[in-house]
Structures are given as C-alpha cells and as structure tokens.
Short mmCIF file of C-alpha atoms in Angstrom, two decimals:
data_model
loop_
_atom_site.label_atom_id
_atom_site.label_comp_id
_atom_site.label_asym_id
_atom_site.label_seq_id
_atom_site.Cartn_x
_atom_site.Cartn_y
_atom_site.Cartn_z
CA UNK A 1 33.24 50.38 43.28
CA UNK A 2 36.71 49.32 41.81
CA UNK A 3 36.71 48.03 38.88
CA UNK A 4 39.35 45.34 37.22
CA UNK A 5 39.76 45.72 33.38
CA UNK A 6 41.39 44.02 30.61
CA UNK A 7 44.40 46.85 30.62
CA UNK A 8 45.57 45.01 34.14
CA UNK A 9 46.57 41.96 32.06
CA UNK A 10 50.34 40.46 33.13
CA UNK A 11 53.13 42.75 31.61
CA UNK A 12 54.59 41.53 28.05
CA UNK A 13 51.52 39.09 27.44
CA UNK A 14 49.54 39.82 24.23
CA UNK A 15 45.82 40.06 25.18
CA UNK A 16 44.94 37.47 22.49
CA UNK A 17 47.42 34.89 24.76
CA UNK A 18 46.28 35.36 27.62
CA UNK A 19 43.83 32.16 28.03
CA UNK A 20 40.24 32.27 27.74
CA UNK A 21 38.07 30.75 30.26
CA UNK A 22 36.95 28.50 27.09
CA UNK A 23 40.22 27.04 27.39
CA UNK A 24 40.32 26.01 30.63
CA UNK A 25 36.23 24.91 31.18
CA UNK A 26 35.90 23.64 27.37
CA UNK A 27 31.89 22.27 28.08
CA UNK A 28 29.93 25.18 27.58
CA UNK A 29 25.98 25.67 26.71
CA UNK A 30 24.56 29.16 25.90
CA UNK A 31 21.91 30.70 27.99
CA UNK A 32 18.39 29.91 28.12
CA UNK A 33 15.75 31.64 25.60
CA UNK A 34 12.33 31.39 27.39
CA UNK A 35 10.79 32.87 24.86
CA UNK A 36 7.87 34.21 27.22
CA UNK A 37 8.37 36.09 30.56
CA UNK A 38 5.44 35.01 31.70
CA UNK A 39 6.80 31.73 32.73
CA UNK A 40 8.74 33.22 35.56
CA UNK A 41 7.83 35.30 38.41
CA UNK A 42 9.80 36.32 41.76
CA UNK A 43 6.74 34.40 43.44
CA UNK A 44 5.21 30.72 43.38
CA UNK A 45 1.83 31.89 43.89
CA UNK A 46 1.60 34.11 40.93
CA UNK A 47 2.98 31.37 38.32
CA UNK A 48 0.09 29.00 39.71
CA UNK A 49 -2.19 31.77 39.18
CA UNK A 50 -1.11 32.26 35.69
CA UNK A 51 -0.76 28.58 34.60
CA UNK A 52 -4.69 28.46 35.94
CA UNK A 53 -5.45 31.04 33.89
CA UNK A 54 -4.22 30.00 30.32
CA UNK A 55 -5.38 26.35 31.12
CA UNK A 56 -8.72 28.07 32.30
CA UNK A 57 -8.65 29.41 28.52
CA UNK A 58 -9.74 27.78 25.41
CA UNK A 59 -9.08 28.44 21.44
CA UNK A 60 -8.01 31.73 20.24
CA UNK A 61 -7.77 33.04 23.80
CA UNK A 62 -5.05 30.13 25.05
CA UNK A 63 -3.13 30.78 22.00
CA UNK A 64 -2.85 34.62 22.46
CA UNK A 65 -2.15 34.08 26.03
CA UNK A 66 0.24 31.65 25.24
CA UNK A 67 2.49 33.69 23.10
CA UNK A 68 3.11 31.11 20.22
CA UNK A 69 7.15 31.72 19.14
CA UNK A 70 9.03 30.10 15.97
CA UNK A 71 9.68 27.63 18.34
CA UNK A 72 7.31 27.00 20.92
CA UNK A 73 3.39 27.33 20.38
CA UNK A 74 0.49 25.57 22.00
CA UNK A 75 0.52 22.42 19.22
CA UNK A 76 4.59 21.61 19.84
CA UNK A 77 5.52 18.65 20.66
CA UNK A 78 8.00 18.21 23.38
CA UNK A 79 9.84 16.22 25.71
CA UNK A 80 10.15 16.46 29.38
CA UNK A 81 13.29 17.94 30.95
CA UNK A 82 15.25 15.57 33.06
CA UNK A 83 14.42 15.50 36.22
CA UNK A 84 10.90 17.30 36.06
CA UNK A 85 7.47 15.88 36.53
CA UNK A 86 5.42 17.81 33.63
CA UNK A 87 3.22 16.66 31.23
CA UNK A 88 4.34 16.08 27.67
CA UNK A 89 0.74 16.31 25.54
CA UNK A 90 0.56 19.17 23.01
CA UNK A 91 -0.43 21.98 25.65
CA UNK A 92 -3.03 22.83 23.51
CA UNK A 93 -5.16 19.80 25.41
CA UNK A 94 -3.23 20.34 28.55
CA UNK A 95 -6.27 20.46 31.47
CA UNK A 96 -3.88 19.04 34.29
CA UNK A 97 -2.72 20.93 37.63
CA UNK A 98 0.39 23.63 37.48
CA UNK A 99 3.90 22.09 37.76
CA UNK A 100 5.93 22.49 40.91
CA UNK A 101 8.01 25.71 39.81
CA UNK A 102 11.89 25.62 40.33
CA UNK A 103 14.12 28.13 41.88
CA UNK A 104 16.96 29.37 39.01
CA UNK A 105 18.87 32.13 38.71
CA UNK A 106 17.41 34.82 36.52
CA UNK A 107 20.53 37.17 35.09
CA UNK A 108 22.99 38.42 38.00
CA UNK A 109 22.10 38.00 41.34
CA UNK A 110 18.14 37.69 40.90
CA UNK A 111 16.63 34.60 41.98
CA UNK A 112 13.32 33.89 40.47
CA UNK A 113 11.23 30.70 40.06
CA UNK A 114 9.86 29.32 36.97
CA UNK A 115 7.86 26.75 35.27
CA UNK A 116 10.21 23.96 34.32
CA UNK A 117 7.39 22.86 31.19
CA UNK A 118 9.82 21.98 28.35
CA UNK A 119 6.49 23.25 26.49
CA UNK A 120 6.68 26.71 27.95
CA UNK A 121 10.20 27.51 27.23
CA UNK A 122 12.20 28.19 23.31
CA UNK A 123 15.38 27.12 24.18
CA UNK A 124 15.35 25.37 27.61
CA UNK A 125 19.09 23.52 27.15
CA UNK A 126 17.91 19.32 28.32
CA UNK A 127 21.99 19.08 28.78
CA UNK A 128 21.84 21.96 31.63
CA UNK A 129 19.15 20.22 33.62
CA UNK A 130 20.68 16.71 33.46
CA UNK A 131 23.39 17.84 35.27
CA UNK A 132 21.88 20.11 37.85
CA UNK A 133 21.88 19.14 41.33
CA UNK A 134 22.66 19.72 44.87
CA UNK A 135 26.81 18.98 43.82
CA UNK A 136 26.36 21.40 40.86
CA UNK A 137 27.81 25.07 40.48
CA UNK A 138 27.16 26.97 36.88
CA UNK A 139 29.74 29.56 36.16
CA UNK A 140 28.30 32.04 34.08
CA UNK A 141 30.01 34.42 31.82
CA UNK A 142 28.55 37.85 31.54
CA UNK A 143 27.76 39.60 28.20
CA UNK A 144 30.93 41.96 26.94
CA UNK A 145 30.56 45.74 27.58
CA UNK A 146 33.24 47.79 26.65
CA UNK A 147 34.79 50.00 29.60
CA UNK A 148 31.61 48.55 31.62
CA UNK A 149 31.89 48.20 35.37
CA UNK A 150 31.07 44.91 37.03
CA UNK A 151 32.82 41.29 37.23
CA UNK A 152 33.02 38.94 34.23
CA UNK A 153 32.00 36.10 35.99
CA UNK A 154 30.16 34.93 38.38
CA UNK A 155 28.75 31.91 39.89
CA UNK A 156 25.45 30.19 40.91
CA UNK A 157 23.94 27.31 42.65
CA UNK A 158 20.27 27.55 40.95
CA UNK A 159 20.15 26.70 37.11
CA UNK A 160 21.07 29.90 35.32
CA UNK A 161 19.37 31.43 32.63
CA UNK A 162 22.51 32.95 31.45
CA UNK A 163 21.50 36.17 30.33
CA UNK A 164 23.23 39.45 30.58
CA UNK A 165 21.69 43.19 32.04
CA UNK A 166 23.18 44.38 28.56
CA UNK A 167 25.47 43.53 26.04
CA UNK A 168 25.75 39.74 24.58
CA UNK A 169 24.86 37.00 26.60
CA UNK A 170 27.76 34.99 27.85
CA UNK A 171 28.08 30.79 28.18
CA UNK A 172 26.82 28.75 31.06
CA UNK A 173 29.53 26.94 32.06
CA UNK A 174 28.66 23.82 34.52
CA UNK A 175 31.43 22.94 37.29
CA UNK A 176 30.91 19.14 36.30
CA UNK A 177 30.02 17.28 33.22
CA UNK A 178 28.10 14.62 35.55
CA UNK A 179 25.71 14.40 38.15
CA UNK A 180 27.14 13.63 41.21
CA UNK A 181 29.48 16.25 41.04
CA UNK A 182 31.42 13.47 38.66
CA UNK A 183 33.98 14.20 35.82
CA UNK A 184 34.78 17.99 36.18
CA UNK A 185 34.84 20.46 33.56
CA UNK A 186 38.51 21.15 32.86
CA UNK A 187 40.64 20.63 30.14
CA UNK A 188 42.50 17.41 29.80
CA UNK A 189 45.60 17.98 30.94
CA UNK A 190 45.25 21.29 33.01
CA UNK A 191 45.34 19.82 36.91
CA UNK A 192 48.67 18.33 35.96
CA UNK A 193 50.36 21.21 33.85
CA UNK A 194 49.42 23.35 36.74
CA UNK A 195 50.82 21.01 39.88
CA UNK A 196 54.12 21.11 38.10
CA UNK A 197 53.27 25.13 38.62
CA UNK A 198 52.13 25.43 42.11
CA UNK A 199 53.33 22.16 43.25
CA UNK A 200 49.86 20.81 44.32
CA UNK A 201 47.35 19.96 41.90
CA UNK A 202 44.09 22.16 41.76
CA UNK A 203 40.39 21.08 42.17
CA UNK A 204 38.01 21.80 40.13
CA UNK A 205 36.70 24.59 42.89
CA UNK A 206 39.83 26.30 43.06
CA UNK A 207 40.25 26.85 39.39
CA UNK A 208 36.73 28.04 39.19
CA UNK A 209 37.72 30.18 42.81
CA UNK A 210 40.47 31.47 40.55
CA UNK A 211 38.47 32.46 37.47
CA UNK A 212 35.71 34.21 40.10
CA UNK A 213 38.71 36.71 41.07
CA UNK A 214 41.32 36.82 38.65
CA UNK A 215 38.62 36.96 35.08
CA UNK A 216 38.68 39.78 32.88
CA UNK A 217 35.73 40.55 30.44
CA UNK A 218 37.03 40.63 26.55
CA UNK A 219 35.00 40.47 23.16
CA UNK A 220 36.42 36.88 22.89
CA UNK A 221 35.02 36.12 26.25
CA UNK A 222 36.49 35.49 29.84
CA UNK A 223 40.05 35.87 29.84
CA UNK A 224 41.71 34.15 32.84
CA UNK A 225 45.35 34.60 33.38
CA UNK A 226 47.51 32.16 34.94
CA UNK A 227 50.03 33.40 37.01
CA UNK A 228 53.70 31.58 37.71
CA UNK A 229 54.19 32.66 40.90
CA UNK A 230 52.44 29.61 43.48
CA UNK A 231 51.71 32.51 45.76
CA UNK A 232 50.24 34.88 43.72
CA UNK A 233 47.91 31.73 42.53
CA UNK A 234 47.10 30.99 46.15
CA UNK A 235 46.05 34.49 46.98
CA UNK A 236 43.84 34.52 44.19
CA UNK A 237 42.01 30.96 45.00
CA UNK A 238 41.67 31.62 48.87
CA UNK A 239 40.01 35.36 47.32
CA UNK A 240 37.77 33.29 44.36
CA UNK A 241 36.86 31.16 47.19
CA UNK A 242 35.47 34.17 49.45
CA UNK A 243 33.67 35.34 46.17
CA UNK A 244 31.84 32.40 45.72
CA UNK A 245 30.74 31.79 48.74
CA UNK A 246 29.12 35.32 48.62
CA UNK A 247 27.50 34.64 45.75
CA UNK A 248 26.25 30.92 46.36
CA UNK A 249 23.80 32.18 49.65
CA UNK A 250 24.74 29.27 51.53
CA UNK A 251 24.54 26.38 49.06
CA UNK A 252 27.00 23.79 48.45
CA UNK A 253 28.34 23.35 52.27
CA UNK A 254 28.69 27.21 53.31
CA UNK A 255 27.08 29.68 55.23
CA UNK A 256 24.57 32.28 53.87
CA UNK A 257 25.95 35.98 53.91
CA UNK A 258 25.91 38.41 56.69
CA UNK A 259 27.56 42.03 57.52
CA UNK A 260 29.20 42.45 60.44
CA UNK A 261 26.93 43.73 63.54
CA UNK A 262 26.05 47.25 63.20
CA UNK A 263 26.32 47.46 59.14
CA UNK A 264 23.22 44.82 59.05
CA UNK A 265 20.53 46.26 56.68
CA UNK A 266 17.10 46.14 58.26
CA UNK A 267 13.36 47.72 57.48
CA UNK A 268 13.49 51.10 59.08
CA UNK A 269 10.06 52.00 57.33
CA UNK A 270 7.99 48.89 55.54
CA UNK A 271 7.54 49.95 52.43
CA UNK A 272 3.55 51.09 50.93
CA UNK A 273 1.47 48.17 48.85
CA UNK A 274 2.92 49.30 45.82
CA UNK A 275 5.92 51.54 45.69
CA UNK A 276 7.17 52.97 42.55
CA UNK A 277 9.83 54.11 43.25
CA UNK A 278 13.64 53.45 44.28
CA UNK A 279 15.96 55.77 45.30
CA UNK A 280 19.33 56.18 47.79
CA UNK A 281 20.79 58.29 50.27
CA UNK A 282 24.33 57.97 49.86
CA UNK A 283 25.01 60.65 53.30
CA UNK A 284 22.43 58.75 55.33
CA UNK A 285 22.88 54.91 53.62
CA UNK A 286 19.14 55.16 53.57
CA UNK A 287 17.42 52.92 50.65
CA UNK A 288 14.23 54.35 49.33
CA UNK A 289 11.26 52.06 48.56
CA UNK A 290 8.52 54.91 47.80
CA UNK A 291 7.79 55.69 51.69
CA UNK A 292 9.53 52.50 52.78
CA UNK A 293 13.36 52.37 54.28
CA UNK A 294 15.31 50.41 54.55
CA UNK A 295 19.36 50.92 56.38
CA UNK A 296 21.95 51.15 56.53
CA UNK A 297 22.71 50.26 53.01
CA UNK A 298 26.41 50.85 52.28
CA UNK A 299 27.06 52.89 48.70
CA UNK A 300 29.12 49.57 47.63
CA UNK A 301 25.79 47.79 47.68
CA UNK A 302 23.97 50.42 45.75
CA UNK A 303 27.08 51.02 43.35
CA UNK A 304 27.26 47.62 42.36
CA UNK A 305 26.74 46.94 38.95
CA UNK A 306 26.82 44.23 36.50
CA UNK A 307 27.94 44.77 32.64
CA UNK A 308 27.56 48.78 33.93
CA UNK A 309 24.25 48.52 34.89
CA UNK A 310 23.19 49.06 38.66
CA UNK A 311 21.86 45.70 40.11
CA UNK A 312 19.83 46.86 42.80
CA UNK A 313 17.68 49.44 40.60
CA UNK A 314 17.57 46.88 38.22
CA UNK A 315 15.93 44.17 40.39
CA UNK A 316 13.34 46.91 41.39
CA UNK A 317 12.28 47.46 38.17
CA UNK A 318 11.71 43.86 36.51
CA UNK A 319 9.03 43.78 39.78
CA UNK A 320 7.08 46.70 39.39
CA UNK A 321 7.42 47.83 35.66
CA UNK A 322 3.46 47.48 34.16
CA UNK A 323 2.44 44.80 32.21
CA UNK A 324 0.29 45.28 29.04
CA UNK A 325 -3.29 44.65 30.42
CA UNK A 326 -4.86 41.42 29.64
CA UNK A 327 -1.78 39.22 29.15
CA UNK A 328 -0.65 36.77 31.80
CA UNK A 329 2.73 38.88 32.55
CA UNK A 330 0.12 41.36 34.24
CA UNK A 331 -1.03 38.38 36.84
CA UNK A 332 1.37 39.40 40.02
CA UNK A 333 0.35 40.22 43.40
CA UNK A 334 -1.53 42.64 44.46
CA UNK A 335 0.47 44.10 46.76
CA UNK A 336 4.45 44.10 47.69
CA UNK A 337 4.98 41.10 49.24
CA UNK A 338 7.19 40.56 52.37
CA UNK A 339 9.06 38.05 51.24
CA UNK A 340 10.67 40.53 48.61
CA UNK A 341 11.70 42.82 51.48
CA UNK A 342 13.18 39.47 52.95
CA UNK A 343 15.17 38.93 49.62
CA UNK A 344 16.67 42.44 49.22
CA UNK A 345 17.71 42.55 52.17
CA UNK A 346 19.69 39.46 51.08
CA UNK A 347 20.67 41.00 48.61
CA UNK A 348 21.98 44.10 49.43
CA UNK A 349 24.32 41.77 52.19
CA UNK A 350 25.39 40.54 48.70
CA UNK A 351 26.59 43.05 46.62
CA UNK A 352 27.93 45.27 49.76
CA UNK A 353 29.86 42.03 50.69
CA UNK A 354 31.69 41.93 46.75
CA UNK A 355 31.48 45.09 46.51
CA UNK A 356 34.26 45.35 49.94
CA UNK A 357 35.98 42.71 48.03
CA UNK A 358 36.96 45.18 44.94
CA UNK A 359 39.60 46.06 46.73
CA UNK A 360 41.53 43.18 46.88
CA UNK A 361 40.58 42.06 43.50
CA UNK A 362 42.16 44.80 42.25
CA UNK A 363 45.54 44.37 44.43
CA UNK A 364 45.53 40.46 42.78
CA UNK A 365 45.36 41.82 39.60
CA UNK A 366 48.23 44.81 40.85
CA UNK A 367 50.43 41.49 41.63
CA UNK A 368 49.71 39.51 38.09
CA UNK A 369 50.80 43.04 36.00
CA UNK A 370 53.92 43.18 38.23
CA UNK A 371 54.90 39.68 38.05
CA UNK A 372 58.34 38.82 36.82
CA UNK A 373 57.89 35.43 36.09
CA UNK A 374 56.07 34.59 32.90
CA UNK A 375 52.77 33.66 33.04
CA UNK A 376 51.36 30.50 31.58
CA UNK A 377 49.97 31.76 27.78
CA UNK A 378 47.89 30.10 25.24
CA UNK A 379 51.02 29.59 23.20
CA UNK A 380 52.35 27.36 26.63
CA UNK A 381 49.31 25.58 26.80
CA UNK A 382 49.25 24.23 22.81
CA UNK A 383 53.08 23.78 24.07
CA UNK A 384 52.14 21.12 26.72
CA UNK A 385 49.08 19.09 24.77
CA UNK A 386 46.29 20.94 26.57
CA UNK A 387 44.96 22.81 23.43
CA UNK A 388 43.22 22.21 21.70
CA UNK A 389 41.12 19.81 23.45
CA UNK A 390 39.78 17.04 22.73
CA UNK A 391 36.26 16.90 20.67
CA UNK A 392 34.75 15.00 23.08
CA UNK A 393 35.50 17.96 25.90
CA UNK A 394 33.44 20.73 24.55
CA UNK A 395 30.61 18.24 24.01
CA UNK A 396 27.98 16.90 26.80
CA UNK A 397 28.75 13.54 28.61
CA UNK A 398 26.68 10.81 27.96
CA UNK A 399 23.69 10.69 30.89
CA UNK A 400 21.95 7.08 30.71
CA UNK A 401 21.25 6.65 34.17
CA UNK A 402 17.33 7.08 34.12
CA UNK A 403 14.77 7.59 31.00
CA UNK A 404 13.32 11.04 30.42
CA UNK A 405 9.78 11.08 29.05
CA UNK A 406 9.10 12.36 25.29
CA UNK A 407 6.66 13.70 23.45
CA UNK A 408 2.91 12.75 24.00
CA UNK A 409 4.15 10.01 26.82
CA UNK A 410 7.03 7.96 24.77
CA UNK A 411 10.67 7.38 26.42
CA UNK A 412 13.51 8.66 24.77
CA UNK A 413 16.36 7.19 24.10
CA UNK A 414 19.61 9.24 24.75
#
C-alpha cells in the first residue's frame, strides 16, 4: 500500500504553515471514553444478553459486573443523551428492559453497536449526539504515529468513538454544527477566501472531500494543504469525494461499495464455530478464517492499515480474543455468526477499494510538492481575517429545539 507522508508537503512551505485541519473545521470534540467494553458488542443480541444479566444481578455482584470508574458507577447520576430513550434513575435500582442499541463506529472501519445509557458510558460527549443524524458526517482524525502507514483521516456516517488502533486519539470533527445538516463546520471566512482561489465557492463536502485525500498526519494534528492551482484543488475534491463514498457504505445519498465482477470476495469455505485464527495467502488471495475461506481477497485489502496497524487482523481479534471468565465482556455468541462473514466481506470491498486509491493519492500529493504557485499558508490565512477564529467557532451551537431528560426524570435546561 502507498503511503502519503508529511515529507510530500508543497515545496518552500514550512511544515508548521502548512494549515491544520483545526483551522479549517474549528468545532472539534475528543473521542468517546466508554469506560467499559462491555457496553459494545459487534452483535444486538449479545448486548441484550448482557444488560439482562447485570440487571438480573443484585448488590456486590451488579457493582463488580458493572465496573464502577472515577466517573461512572452504579449510584451516578445522569442525564439522558439527546435523542435516546433510556432511563435516567441511579442504575443501581434500574429493573427496566435493555435499551435499543445504536450502530457507531468503533475505531477505523469497525462498525459495532452499543448501549446509548448515558449511565453506562465515562465520557459519552451530549454535544456529539445532538447533532447526529441522517444529514451528519464525523470526520475523524487518527492518533499520530511517526513513519506509520495509513490515512490521517477518515470519515463516518455512524457516531464515532474516535479512538485510534495506536498512538493518541485524534478529534471528532462533525461536518455541521446543527442538526439538519445546518450551519457547517468551517471557519468564518474560508468559502469566500477560497472562491477568490478556485473561482467557485466550496461546500462544506468538498472541503471535507479535500481533507479525506490531500491530509497528512503531524504531532500537531491533520495538516491539510491548500493548493493555488484551481485544478490541482479539483482533482483532489472529485478524489476526497471517491474516498468518502468508500468509506460511508452507502449512507448519505450513495451507493454501498462493490469490486468489479470477478475481484468480488465471496465464502469459498464457511468458516468452523469458532476459528482462531486469521491468516492470508498473498499467491492465491485466499483469506484464512481457521478452516474457513474466503476469495479472492486482493493484498491491498489485507495490507491496509490504519496508524501502521493491519485493519483486517485487527477486526479479527477484538471478536475472538477471551474474555476473563465471569465478567459480562465474556457474554458473546456461541458460535461465529453469519452476519460477521456478511460484514467482512464488506469490509474487505472497503479497504481493497482505498487501498487501489493509494495510487492516486499519492500522484495529488506528487502535484501539491511540484506546484509553482504558492500555496495558501497559515501566515495567508491570519493575512485575510480567517485566523484565528472566532470563540464562538470552536465551541458547540446552541441546540434548544426539544428537552433532553436529566437525572432521576427532571428536564434540563440547555
């Protein structure tokens, strides 16, 4: 897999100029802490299982199931999140059915569900949820590796958890600051600094599209370069654009992701109740899954990797690693499920799909080094009023079109 790094930077620009994805998307929450892995599970049927268990328990038992935190045990008090039906009683005396769980994105390119129970989670960011809905996209930022392969952004339809393979987790960075799909996330300013640029003003989308392809990881965080040359910029969007639509599975509006007939991975083998293994077959594209197989599986797919780590091992692993007996992380089915087969197959469409964009990601950023013209800095921003923002920009917007429920069964007041 090719790889774009911060050395491919536009020729003459300091690294420390070139501007920061914080500069350009200024609203910004950090990831989730759930505090408890037990609270989500690649499977609906196995949180219900486990919510009926520690509400099955009483005393001592509930607590250690529980696994009380600084911040969350079974005697916190706790609002709802917006949007979610839960109860809002200390949990301690909580007796009532399991919540309907919720589909979010669980680190790169693992989709999990979880129990949205503000109760449940340490750090479940409210301001996340108010704004997620079916006109929302969550750009996430991935944790800094030095000289790590993999992209340093990526994108999501599902509420992210934010969290990286390895290194330090990144910022969640919603598309819009309102539901709807109302009042983007980009600086004041930006759309019309950059029409004088490219001679048509950008959406929202296609500076996000942008960021997908052009972003470069640095300890500071995404760096996005801005490139003078219209051209160059439109190449990038129209490639940003193919990006995300990979990585959004058919949300927002577009289609969900296939190969091209004949490179269409499909169950050769099905794989045993409980495989323990995962291995490849780079000569034969052949994906182990203990006596299962599954092909063809092109090496881009198995190459891929996020913050250097491999994704596909990865996702293998946080399903079949043991649990400690006795705690509700070890309540999972019995057996490998279908449906997983069904989603990595998905997923290896996925990563083979960006993984046969590399190529091109690495020409765009061949044609920002080269550029002639200068690029559009930090220094030009502060030059045109865009830095630094406005206060009010890297804060949430106000949400006061419905209550949310607080503690023990009182509204608050936002």
């Amino acid at each position: 897999m090719q790889r774009v790094n911060a050395d491919v930077l536009p020729d003459g620009v300091p690294p420390d100029d070139v501007p920061l994805l914080d500069d350009l998307m200024p609203w910004s929450v950090p990831p989730l802490r759930l505090g408890r892995e037990w609270v989500a599970a690649p499977d609906t049927g196995t949180l219900r299982a486990r919510w009926d268990a520690l509400v099955a328990a009483g005393g001592a038992e509930r607590e250690a199931l529980f696994l009380p935190s600084r911040a969350r045990t079974p005697h916190s008090a706790v609002a709802a999140l917006p949007g979610q039906r839960t109860g809002t009683v200390r949990f301690v005396r909580e007796d009532g059915p399991c919540p309907q769980p919720v589909r979010i994105a669980y680190g790169p390119f693992d989709e999990r569900w979880l129990l949205p129970d503000h109760r449940l989670i340490d750090a479940a960011r409210p301001e996340l949820w108010r704004v997620a809905d079916a006109h929302q996209v969550f750009a996430v930022e991935q944790g800094y590796v030095p000289g790590a392969a993999g992209p340093a952004l990526l994108v999501t339809a599902p509420l992210p958890d934010g969290c990286s393979p390895a290194g330090r987790p990144g910022r969640v960075r919603p598309l819009y600051r309102r539901p709807g799909g109302r009042e983007p996330n980009v600086a004041p300013g930006l759309p019309a600094l950059l029409r004088e640029r490219y001679g048509r003003e950008p959406a929202a989308g296609d500076l996000l599209a942008w960021a997908v392809a052009a972003a470069v990881p640095s300890p500071a965080g995404c760096r996005v370069p801005l490139p003078a040359d219209p051209d160059v910029w439109a190449a990038g969007v129209a490639l940003g654009h193919r990006m995300a639509r990979v990585q959004l599975r058919g949300a927002r509006g577009g289609e969900r992701p296939r190969l091209p007939g004949g490179r269409r991975p499909y169950v050769r083998a099905a794989p045993p109740p409980c495989p323990e293994a995962l291995e490849y077959d780079a000569a034969a594209e052949v994906l182990y899954l203990g006596t299962g197989r599954i092909a063809p599986v092109p090496a881009e797919a198995w190459e891929y990797r996020v913050g250097g780590v491999r994704v596909l091992p990865l996702w293998f692993e946080r399903r079949t690693a043991p649990a400690r007996p006795g705690t509700l992380e070890a309540i999972r089915p019995a057996a490998w499920p279908r449906a997983w087969t069904s989603e990595l197959l998905e997923l290896i469409t996925v990563l083979a799909l960006l993984g046969a964009l590399d190529a091109e990601r690495a020409a765009l950023a061949d044609r920002l080094r080269s550029s002639g013209a200068p690029s559009l800095t930090r220094t030009g921003l502060r030059a045109a009023g865009v830095l630094p923002h406005p206060v009010a920009a890297r804060r949430p917007a106000s949400v006061l079109d419905h209550r949310e429920e607080g503690p023990e069964g009182q509204f608050a007041l936002l």
